[in-house]
Coordinates of C-alpha atoms in Angstrom, one line a residue:
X22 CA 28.8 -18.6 -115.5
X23 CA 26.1 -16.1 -116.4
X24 CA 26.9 -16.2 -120.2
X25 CA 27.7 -19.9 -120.3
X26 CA 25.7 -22.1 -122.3
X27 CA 23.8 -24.5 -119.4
X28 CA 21.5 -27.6 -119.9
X29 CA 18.7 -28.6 -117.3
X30 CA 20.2 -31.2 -115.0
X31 CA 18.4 -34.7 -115.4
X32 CA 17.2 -35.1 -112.1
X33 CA 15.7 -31.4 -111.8
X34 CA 11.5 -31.5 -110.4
X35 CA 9.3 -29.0 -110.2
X36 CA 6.1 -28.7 -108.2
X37 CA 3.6 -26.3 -109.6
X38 CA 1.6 -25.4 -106.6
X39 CA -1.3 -23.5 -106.2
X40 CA -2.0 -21.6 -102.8
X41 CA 1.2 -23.8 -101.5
X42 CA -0.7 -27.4 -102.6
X43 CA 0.4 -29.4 -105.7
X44 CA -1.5 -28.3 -109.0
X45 CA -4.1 -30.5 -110.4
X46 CA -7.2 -30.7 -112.5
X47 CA -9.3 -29.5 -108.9
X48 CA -6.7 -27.0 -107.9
X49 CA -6.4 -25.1 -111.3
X50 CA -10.1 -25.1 -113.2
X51 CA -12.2 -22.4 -111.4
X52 CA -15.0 -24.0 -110.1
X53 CA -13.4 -27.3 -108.9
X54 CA -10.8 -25.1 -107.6
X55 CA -13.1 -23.0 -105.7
X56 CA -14.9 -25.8 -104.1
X57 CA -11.8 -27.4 -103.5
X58 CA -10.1 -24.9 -101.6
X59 CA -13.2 -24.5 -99.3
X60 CA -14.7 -27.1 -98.7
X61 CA -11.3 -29.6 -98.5
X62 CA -7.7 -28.3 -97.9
X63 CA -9.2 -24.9 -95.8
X64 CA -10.9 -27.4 -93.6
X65 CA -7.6 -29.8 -93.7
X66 CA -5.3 -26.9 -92.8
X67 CA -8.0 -26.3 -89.7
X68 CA -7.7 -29.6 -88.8
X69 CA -4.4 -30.0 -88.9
X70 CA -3.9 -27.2 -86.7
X71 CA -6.4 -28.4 -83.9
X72 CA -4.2 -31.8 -84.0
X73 CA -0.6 -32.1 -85.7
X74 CA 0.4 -34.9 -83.9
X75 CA -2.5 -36.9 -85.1
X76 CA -1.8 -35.9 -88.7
X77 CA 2.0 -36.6 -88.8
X78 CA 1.1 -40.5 -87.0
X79 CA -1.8 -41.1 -89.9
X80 CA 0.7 -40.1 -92.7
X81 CA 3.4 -42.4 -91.8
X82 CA 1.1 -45.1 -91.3
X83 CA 1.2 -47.2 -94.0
X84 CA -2.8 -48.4 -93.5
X85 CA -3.6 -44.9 -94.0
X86 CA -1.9 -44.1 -97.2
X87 CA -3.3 -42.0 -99.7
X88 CA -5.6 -40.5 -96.8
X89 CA -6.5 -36.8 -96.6
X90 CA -3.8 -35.9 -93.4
X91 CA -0.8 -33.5 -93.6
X92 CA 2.3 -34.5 -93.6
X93 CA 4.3 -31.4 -91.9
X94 CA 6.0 -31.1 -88.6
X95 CA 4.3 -30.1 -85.4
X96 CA 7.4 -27.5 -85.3
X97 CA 5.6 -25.8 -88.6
X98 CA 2.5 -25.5 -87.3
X99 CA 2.7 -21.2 -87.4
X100 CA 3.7 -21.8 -90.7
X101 CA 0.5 -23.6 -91.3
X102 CA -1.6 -20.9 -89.3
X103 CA -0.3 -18.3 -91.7
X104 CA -1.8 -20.6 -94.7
X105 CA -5.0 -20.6 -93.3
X106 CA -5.0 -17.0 -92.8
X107 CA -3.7 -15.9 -95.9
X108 CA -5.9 -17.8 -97.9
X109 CA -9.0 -16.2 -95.9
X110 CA -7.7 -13.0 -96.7
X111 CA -6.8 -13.5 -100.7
X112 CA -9.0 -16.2 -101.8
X113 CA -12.4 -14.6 -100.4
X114 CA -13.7 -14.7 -103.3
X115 CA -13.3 -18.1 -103.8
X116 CA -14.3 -19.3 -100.9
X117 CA -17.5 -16.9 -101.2
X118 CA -18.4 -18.5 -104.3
X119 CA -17.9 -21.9 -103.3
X120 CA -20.7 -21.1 -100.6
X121 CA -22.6 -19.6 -103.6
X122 CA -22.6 -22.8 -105.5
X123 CA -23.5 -24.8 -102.2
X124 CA -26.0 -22.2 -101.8
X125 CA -27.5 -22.4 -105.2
X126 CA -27.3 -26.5 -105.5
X127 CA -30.0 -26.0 -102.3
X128 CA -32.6 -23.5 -104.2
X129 CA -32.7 -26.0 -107.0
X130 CA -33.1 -28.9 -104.8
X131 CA -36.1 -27.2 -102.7
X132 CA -37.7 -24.6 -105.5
X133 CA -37.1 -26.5 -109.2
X134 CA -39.9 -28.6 -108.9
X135 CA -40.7 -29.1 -113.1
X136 CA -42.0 -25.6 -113.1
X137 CA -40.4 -22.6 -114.7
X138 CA -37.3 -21.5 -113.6
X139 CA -37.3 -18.2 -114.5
X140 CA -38.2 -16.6 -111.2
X141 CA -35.4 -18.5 -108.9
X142 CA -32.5 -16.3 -111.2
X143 CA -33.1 -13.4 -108.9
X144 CA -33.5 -15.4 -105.8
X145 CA -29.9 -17.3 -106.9
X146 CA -26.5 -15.7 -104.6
X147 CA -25.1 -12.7 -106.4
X148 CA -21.8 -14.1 -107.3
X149 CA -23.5 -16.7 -109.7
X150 CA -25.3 -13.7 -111.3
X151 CA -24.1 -14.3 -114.8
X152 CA -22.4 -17.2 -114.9
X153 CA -24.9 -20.0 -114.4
X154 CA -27.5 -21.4 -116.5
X155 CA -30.3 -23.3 -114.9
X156 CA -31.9 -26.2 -116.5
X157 CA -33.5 -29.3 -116.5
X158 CA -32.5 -32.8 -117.9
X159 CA -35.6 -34.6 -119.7
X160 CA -36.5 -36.6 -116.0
X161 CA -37.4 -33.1 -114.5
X162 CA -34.1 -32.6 -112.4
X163 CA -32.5 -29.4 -112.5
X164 CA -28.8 -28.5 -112.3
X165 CA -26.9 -25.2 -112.9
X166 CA -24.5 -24.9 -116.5
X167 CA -21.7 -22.7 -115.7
X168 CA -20.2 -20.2 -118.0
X169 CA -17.0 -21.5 -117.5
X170 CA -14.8 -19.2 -120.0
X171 CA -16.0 -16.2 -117.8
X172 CA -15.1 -17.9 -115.1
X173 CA -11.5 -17.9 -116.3
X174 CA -11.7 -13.7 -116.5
X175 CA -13.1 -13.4 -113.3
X176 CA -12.0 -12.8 -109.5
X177 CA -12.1 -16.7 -109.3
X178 CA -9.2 -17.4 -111.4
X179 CA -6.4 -16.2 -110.0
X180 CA -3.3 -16.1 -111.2
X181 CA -1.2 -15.0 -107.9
X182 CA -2.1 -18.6 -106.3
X183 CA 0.3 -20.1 -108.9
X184 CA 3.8 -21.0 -108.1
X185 CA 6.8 -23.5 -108.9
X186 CA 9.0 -25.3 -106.9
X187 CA 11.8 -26.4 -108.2
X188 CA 14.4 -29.2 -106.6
X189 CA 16.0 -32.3 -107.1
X190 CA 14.6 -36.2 -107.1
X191 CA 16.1 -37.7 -104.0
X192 CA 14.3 -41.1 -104.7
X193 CA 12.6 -40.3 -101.3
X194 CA 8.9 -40.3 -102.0
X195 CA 7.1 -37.0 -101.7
X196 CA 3.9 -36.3 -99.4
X197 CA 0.6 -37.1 -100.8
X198 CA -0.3 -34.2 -103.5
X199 CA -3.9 -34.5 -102.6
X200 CA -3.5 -33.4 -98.6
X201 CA -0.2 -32.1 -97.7
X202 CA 1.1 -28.4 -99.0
X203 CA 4.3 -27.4 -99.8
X204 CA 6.2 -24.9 -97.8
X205 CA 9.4 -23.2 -98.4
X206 CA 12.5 -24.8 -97.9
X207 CA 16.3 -23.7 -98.4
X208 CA 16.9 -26.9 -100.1
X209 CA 13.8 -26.0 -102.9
X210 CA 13.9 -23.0 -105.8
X211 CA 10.4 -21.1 -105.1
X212 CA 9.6 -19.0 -108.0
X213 CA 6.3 -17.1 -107.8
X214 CA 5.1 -16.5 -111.5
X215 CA 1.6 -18.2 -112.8
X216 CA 2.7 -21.7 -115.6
X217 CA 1.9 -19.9 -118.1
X218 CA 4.8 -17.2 -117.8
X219 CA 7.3 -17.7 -121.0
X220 CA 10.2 -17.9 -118.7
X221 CA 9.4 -21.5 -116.9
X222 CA 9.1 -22.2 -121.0
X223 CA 12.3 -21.3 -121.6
X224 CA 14.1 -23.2 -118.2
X225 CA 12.3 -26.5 -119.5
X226 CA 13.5 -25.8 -123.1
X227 CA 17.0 -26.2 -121.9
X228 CA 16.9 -29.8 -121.3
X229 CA 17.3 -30.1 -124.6
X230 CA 19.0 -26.6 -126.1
X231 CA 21.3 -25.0 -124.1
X232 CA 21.1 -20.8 -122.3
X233 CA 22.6 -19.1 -119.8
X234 CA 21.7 -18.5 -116.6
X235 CA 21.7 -14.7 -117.5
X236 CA 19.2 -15.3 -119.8
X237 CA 16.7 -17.2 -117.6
X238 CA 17.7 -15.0 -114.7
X239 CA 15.8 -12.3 -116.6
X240 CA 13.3 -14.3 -118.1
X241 CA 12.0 -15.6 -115.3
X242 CA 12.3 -12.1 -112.7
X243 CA 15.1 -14.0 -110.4
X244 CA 16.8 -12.3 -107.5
X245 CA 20.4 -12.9 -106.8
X246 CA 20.0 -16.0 -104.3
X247 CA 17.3 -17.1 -106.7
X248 CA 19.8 -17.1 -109.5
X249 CA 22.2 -19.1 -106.9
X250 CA 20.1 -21.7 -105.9
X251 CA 19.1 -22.2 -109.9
X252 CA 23.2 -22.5 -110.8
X253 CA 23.4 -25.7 -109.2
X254 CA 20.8 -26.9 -111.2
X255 CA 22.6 -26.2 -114.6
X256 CA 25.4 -28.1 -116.1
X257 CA 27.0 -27.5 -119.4
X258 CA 26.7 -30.9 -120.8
X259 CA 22.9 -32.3 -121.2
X260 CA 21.6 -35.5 -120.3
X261 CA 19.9 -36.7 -123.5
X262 CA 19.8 -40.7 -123.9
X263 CA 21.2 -40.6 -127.4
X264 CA 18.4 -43.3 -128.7
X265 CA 16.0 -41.2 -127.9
X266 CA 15.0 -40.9 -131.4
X267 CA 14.1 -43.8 -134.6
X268 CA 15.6 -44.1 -137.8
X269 CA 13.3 -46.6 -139.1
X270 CA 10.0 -48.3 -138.4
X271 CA 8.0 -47.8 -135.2
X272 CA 8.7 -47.7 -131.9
X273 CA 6.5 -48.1 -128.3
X274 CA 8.3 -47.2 -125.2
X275 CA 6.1 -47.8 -122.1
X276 CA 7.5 -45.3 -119.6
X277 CA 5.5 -45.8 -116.4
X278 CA 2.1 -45.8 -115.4
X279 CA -0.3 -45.1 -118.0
X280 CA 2.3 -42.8 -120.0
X281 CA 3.4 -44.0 -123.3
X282 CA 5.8 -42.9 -126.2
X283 CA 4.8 -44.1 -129.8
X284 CA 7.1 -43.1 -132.7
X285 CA 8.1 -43.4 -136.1
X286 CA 11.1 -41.3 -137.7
X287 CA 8.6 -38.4 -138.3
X288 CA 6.7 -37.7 -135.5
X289 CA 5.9 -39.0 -132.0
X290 CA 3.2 -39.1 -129.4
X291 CA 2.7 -39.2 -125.7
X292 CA -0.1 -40.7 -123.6
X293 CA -0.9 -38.8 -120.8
X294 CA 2.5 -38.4 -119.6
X295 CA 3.7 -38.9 -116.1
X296 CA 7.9 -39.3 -116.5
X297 CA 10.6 -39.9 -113.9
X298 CA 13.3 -37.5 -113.6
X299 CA 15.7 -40.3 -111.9
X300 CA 17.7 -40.8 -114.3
X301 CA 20.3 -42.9 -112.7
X302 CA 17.8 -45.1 -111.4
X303 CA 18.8 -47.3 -114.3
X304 CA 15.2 -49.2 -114.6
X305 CA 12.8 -46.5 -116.1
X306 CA 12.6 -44.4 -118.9
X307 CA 12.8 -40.7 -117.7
X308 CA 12.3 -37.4 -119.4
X309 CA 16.2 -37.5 -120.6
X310 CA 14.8 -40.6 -123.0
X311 CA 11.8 -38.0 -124.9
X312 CA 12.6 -37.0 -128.1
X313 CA 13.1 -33.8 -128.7
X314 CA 10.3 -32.7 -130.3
X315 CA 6.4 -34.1 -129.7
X316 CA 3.6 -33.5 -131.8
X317 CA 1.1 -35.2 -129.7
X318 CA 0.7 -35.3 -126.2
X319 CA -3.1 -37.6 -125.7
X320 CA -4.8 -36.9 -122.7
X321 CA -7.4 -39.6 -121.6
X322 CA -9.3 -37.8 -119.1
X323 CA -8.7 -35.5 -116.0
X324 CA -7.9 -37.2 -113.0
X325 CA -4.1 -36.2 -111.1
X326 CA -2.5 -39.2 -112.7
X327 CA -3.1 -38.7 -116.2
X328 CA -2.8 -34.8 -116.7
X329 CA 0.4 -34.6 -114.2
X330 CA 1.0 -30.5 -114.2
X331 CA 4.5 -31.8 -113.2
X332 CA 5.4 -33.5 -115.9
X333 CA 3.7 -31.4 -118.7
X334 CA 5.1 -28.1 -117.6
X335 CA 8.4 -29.4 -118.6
X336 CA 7.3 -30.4 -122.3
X337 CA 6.4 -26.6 -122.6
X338 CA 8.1 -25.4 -125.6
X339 CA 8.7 -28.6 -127.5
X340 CA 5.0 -29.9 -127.8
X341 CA 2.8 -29.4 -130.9
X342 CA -0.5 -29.5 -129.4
X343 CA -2.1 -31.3 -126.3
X344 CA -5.0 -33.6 -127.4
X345 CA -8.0 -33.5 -125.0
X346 CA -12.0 -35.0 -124.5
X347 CA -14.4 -32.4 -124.8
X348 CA -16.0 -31.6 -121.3
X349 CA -20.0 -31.2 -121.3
X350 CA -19.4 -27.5 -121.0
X351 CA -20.2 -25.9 -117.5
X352 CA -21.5 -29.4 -115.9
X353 CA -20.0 -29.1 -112.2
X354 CA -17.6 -32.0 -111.7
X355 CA -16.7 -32.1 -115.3
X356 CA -14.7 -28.8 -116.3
X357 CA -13.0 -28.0 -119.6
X358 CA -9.8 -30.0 -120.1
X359 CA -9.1 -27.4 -123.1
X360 CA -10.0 -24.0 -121.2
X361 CA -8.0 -25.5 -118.1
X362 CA -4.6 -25.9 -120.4
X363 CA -5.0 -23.7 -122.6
X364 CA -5.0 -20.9 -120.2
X365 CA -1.7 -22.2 -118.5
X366 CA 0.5 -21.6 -122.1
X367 CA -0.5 -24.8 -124.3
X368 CA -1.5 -25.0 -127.4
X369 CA -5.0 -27.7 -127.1
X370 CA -7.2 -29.2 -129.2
X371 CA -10.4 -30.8 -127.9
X372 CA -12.1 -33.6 -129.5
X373 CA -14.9 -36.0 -129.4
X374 CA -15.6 -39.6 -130.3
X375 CA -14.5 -40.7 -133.7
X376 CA -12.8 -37.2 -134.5
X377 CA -9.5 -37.8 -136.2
X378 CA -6.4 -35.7 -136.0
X379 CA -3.3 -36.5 -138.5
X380 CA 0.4 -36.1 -137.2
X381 CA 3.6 -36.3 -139.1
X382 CA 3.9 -40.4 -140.3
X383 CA 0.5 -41.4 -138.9
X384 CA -3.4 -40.9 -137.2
X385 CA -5.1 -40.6 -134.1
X386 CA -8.8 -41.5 -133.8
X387 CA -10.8 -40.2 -130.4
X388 CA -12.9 -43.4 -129.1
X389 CA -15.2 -43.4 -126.3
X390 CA -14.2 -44.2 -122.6
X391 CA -17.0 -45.9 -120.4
X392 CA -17.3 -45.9 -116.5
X393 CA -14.2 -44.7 -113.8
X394 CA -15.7 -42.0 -113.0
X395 CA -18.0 -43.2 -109.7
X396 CA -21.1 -42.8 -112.2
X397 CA -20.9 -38.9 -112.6
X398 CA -21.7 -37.1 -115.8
X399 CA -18.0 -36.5 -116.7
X400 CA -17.5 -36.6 -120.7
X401 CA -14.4 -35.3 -120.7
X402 CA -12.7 -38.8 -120.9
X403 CA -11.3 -40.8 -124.4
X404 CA -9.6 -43.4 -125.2
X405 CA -7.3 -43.3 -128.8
X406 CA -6.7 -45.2 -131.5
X407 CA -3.0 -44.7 -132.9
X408 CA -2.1 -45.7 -136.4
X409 CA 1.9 -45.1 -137.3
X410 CA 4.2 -47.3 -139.4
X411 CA 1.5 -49.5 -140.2
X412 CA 0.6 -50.9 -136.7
X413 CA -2.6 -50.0 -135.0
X414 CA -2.8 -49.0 -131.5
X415 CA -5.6 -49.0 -128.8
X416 CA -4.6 -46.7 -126.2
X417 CA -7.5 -47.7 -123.5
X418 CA -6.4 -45.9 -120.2
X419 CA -9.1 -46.9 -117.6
X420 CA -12.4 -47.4 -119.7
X421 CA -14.1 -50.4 -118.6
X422 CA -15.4 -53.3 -120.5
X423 CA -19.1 -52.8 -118.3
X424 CA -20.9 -52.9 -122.1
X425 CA -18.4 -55.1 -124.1
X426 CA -20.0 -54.0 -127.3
X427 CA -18.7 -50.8 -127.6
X428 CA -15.3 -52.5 -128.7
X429 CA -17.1 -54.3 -131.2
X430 CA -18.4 -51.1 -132.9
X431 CA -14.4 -49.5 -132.3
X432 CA -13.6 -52.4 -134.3
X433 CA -16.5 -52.2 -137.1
X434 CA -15.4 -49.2 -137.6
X435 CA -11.9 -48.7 -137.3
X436 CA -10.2 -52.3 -137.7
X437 CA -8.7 -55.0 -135.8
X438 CA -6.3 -53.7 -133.2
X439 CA -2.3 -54.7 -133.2
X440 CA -1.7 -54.3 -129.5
X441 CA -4.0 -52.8 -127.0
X442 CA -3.1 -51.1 -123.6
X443 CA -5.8 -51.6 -120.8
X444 CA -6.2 -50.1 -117.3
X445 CA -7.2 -53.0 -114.8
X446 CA -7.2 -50.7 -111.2
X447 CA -10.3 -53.1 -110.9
X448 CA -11.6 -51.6 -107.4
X449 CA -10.7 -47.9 -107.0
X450 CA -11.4 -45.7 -104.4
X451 CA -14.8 -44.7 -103.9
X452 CA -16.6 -41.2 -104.8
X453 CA -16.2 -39.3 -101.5
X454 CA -12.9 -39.9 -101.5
X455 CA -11.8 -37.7 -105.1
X456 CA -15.0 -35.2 -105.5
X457 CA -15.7 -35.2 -101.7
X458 CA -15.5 -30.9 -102.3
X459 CA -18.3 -31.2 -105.2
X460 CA -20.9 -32.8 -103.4
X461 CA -23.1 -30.7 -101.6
X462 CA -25.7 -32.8 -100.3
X463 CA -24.8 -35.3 -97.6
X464 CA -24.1 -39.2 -99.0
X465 CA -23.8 -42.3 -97.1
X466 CA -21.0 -44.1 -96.8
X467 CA -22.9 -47.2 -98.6
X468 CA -23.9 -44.9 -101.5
X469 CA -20.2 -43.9 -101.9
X470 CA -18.6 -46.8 -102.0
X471 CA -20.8 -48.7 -104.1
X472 CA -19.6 -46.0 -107.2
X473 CA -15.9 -46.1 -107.5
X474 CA -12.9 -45.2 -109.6
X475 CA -12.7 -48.5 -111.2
X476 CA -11.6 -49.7 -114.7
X477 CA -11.9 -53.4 -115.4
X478 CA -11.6 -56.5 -113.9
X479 CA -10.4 -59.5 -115.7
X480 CA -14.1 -60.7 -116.9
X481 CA -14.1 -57.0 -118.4
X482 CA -10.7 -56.6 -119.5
X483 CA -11.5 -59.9 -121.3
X484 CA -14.6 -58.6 -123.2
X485 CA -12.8 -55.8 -124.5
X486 CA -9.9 -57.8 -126.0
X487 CA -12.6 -60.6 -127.2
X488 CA -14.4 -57.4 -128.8
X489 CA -11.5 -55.8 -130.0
X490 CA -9.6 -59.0 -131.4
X491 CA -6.3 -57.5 -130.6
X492 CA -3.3 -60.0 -130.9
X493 CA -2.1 -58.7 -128.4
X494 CA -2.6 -57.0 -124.4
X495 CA -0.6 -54.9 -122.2
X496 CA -2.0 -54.1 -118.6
X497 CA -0.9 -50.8 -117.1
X498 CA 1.0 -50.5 -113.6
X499 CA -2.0 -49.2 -111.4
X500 CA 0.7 -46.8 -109.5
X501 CA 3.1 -49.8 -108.5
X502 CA 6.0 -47.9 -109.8
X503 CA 8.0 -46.2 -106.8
X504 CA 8.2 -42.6 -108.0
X505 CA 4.3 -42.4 -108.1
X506 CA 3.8 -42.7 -104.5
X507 CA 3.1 -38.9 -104.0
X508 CA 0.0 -39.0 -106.9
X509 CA -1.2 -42.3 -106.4
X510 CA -0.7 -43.3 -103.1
X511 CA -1.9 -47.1 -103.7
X512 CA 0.1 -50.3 -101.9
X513 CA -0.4 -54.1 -103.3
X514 CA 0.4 -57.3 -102.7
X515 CA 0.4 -60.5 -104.3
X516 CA -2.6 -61.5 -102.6
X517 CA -4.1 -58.0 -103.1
X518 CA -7.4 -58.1 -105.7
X519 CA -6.3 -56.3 -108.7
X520 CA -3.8 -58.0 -108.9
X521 CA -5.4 -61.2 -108.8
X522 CA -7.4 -59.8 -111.5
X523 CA -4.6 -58.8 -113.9
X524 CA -3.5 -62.9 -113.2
X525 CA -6.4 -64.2 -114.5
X526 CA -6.8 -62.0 -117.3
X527 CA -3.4 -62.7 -118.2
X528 CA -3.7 -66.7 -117.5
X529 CA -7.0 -66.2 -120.3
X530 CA -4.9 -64.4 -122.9
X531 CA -2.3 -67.3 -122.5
X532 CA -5.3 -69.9 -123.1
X533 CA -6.1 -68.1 -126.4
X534 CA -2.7 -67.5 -127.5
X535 CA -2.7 -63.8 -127.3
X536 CA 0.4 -62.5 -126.1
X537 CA 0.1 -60.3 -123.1
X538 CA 1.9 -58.5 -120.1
X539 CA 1.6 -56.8 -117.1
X540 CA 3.5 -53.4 -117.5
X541 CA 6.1 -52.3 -114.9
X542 CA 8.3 -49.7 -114.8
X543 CA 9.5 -50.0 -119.1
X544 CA 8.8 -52.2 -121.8
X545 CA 9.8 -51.4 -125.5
X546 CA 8.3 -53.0 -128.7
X547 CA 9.8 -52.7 -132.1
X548 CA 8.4 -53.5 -135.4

C-alpha cells in the first residue's frame, strides 16, 4: 500500500488544536491568544478540576448549551491536571504577557489623564517594552496599539501549541469548541506539526489528486502506527460529486451556514466557508461537491463561524488567495485577519471598503459591514459584492441594517443587486460571553447584555433590501444545521425570536413580490 495511489476518504475531519483546544481567531493571533489562554481556558481547566461532575451535568444539559463547561469524563480528570500543568510550564510567557496587558490597560486607566504620555513607557511591564504604542483617540481616552507583526516573531507565538487531529464524521456532534479540549484518543490521528507545515498541504491535496501513503508518511514526519491509523483513511478511488464543476452560465450553491459557492466555467468563489464532510448524509453539500480549484475564498469577518480553521486547512493547496477586512492594526480585540493566515501557509490579501479584486470570469467589490460586534472597535469585518456571468451578488454575512442608508450608497455606487444573502441571528449572545478574556476592567451584567452579537431583525433586514432594491432575499441558517453544533452551539424553535423574525421579513418580501427564502442545509440557483 505504501506506493499506491490513495485519495482522502470523504468523511475524513480534522481538528487543528492549539494547546489541546480547537483553533480559532482567539486561539491562533497572539494577543487574543494570550489573553485567551489565561484568563479563560487556564481558569476553565482549574475549574473543571475542582468540580468534574458539575461540568459533565452543565454540558449535557440542553439549557446550558453553548456555555463555557468541559465536556470530559471525571475518569480523565489526571489527564486534565497534566493540561493545566503543562501549559504553566510552556506557555509562561503567554500567560506573563497576558498579565502585562491587564497590567498596562490599569496604568492607562489611572495615569493617561490628557497629558503626555511619554513618561508612563518606562513605568509600562517589561514584556510590552517594544511592542505597544500608546495613544489617545480625539475624546482624550488612551489605549495601547500593538505591534502586532513582532508579535508573530516573538516568544508569544508559538508554533509547538499547534496540532491536528484527524478522524472520521460520526454524525455525533462534537463538544463545544469554545470550552472543552481535545485529548488523545486511539480512535483520532494526532499529528503534532504547526498548519502551516507543507505536509498537512499535501494530505488535503489528495482529496482531489491522488499519493501514496509513502509519500505523506514522510511529508508529514509519521511513525509507523501513525502511518497505520492514516491507511484507513485512504482509499484508491475519490469521492468527487462529478457536477462539481459548470459548463455554462453561473452557478450559486448555498452549502450551510453562511458558506457559499458562486461559479462560472472560469473561476469560483467561497464565502467564508464552513463545509460538511458527511457525505452520505444525502441533504448537504459537502467538501466532495468543491470544485477543484478556488480562486477566492471571502472572508466576512473573524468570528469561529466564519473563518472555520477546520474547514480552510483542507482547501490548502487548491486556493488562490484568501480575501480578508483589514484589521485597525494593533487595536486589542481586533487583530490582523491577514497576519493571522498568512502566517499558518495562505496566500491573503486584505482589503478595505470599495477595493475591488478581479477573478477569472468576474469581480468582487469589498463593502462595509455595520454592527455584530457588541459595539467594539473591530474593522476587520466586510461584506462583498460578486459580479460573475452577468448577475450581481450581495454577499451580507451579519451586517445590520441599524443605518439603512449605507445600502443606498452600496447601491449608488455599485448598482442594483440580483439576489442578496442576509444574516438575521437578530439577538446574539452578549459581549462577556465571546471577548470575556479581552476585558480587563469589570462590566455588569446589564452593560453586557445590552451590546450583543446581533445582525438584523426583520425591520432591519427590511431596510437593507428596501435600500438595496434586490429582486430578491436569501436569509442564512443562524447555526440550525446539525453538523454545526460544536461551533455554534445555538437551539431554536418555532416560537423562538429569530425565527419569528426571519417570518416576518419573509411574509414583507412576499407583500412586495420579492422572492425570498430562509436557507437550510442547500439551495442551488442557476441562471
Amino acid at each position: 500500500m505504501a506506493d499506491e495511489q490513495l485519495f482522502l476518504r470523504s468523511k475524513v475531519i480534522v481538528e487543528p488544536l492549539v494547546d489541546r483546544f480547537v483553533a480559532q481567531p482567539h486561539t491562533v493571533a497572539p494577543v487574543p491568544a494570550s489573553m485567551n489562554l489565561a484568563f479563560l481556558h487556564l481558569r476553565l481547566l482549574e475549574s473543571y478540576l475542582q468540580n468534574p461532575q458539575v461540568h459533565v451535568a452543565a454540558s449535557h444539559n440542553p439549557e446550558l448549551r453553548g456555555g463555557y463547561f468541559i465536556n470530559i469524563p471525571e475518569d480523565r480528570a489526571d489527564e486534565v491536571r497534566d493540561l493545566v500543568a503543562a501549559i504553566k510550564r510552556d506557555r509562561a510567557d503567554m500567560l506573563r504577557f497576558a498579565e502585562a496587558i491587564a497590567e498596562g490597560q490599569e496604568l492607562l486607566r489611572t495615569n493617561a489623564t490628557g497629558f503626555d504620555l511619554t513618561p508612563l513607557y518606562p513605568q509600562l511591564p517589561e514584556e510590552l517594552s517594544g511592542l505597544v504604542e500608546l495613544a489617545y483617540d480625539t475624546d482624550n481616552q488612551a489605549q495601547m496599539r500593538f505591534m502586532e507583526p513582532l508579535l508573530y516573531k516573538s516568544k508569544v507565538y508559538a508554533e509547538d501549541r499547534q496540532s491536528v487531529q484527524l478522524s472520521f464524521e460520526t454524525g455525533i456532534e462534537r463538544p463545544f469548541i469554545l470550552s472543552t479540549p481535545r485529548l488523545p484518543s486511539p480512535d483520532v490521528l494526532d499529528i503534532d506539526v504547526p498548519f502551516r507545515h507543507e505536509g498537512l498541504a499535501e494530505l488535503f491535496r489528495t482529496r482531489i489528486r491522488p499519493t501514496s501513503l509513502g509519500h505523506l508518511r514522510d511529508a508529514l514526519g509519521l511513525d509507523d502506527l501513525q502511518a497505520k491509523q492514516l491507511s484507513t483513511m485512504l482509499s484508491p478511488e475519490p469521492s468527487l460529486a462529478p457536477d462539481r464543476h459548470i459548463e455554462g452560465g453561473g452557478r450559486i450553491r448555498y452549502f450551510g451556514h453562511a458558506c457559499l459557492v458562486l461559479q462560472t466555467p472560469q473561476g469560483s468563489i467561497v464565502t467564508d466557508p464552513f463545509i460538511s464532510a458527511d457525505s452520505t448524509a444525502g441533504d448537504r453539500y459537502t467538501l466532495d461537491d468543491l470544485p477543484d480549484f478556488i480562486d477566492l475564498v471571502l472572508i466576512t469577518h473573524g468570528h469561529q463561524d466564519h473563518i472555520v480553521f477546520e474547514t480552510l486547512m483542507q482547501l490548502r493547496g487548491r486556493v488562490g488567495t484568501i480575501v480578508v477586512p483589514r484589521s485597525s492594526r494593533g487595536n486589542l480585540p481586533d487583530p490582523s485577519l491577514a497576519l493571522m493566515l498568512g502566517n499558518q501557509g495562505f496566500s491573503v490579501v486584505e482589503v478595505d471598503d470599495f477595493d475591488e479584486i478581479e477573478f477569472p470570469g468576474g469581480k468582487v467589490t469589498a463593502t462595509p459591514f455595520l454592527g455584530e460586534h457588541c459595539d467594539l472597535d473591530i474593522r476587520a469585518k466586510s461584506t462583498y459584492w460578486v459580479e460573475l456571468a452577468g448577475k450581481k451578488v450581495f454577499v451580507g454575512a451579519d451586517s445590520s441594517g441599524i443605518a439603512p442608508a449605507l445600502y443606498r450608497h452600496i447601491r449608488n455606487h455599485l448598482g442594483t443587486a440580483d439576489y442578496a444573502f442576509l444574516g438575521m441571528e437578530c439577538d446574539g449572545a452578549s459581549l462577556i460571553w465571546l471577548y470575556q478574556s479581552l476585558i480587563t476592567r469589570p462590566m455588569t451584567r446589564k452593560m453586557s447584555s445590552s451590546r450583543k452579537l446581533s445582525g438584523s431583525n426583520a425591520e432591519q433586514a427590511a431596510a437593507i433590501m428596501t435600500e438595496l432594491g434586490a429582486t430578491e432575499a436569501y436569509v442564512y441558517a443562524m447555526g440550525e444545521e446539525d453538523w454545526l453544533g460544536h461551533v455554534m452551539a445555538t437551539t431554536y424553535t418555532e416560537d423562538t425570536y429569530q425565527i419569528k423574525q426571519i417570518e416576518e421579513f419573509l411574509t414583507w418580501c412576499a407583500d412586495r413580490n420579492i422572492k425570498a427564502g430562509h436557507l437550510f442545509k442547500q439551495q442551488e440557483w442557476r441562471w
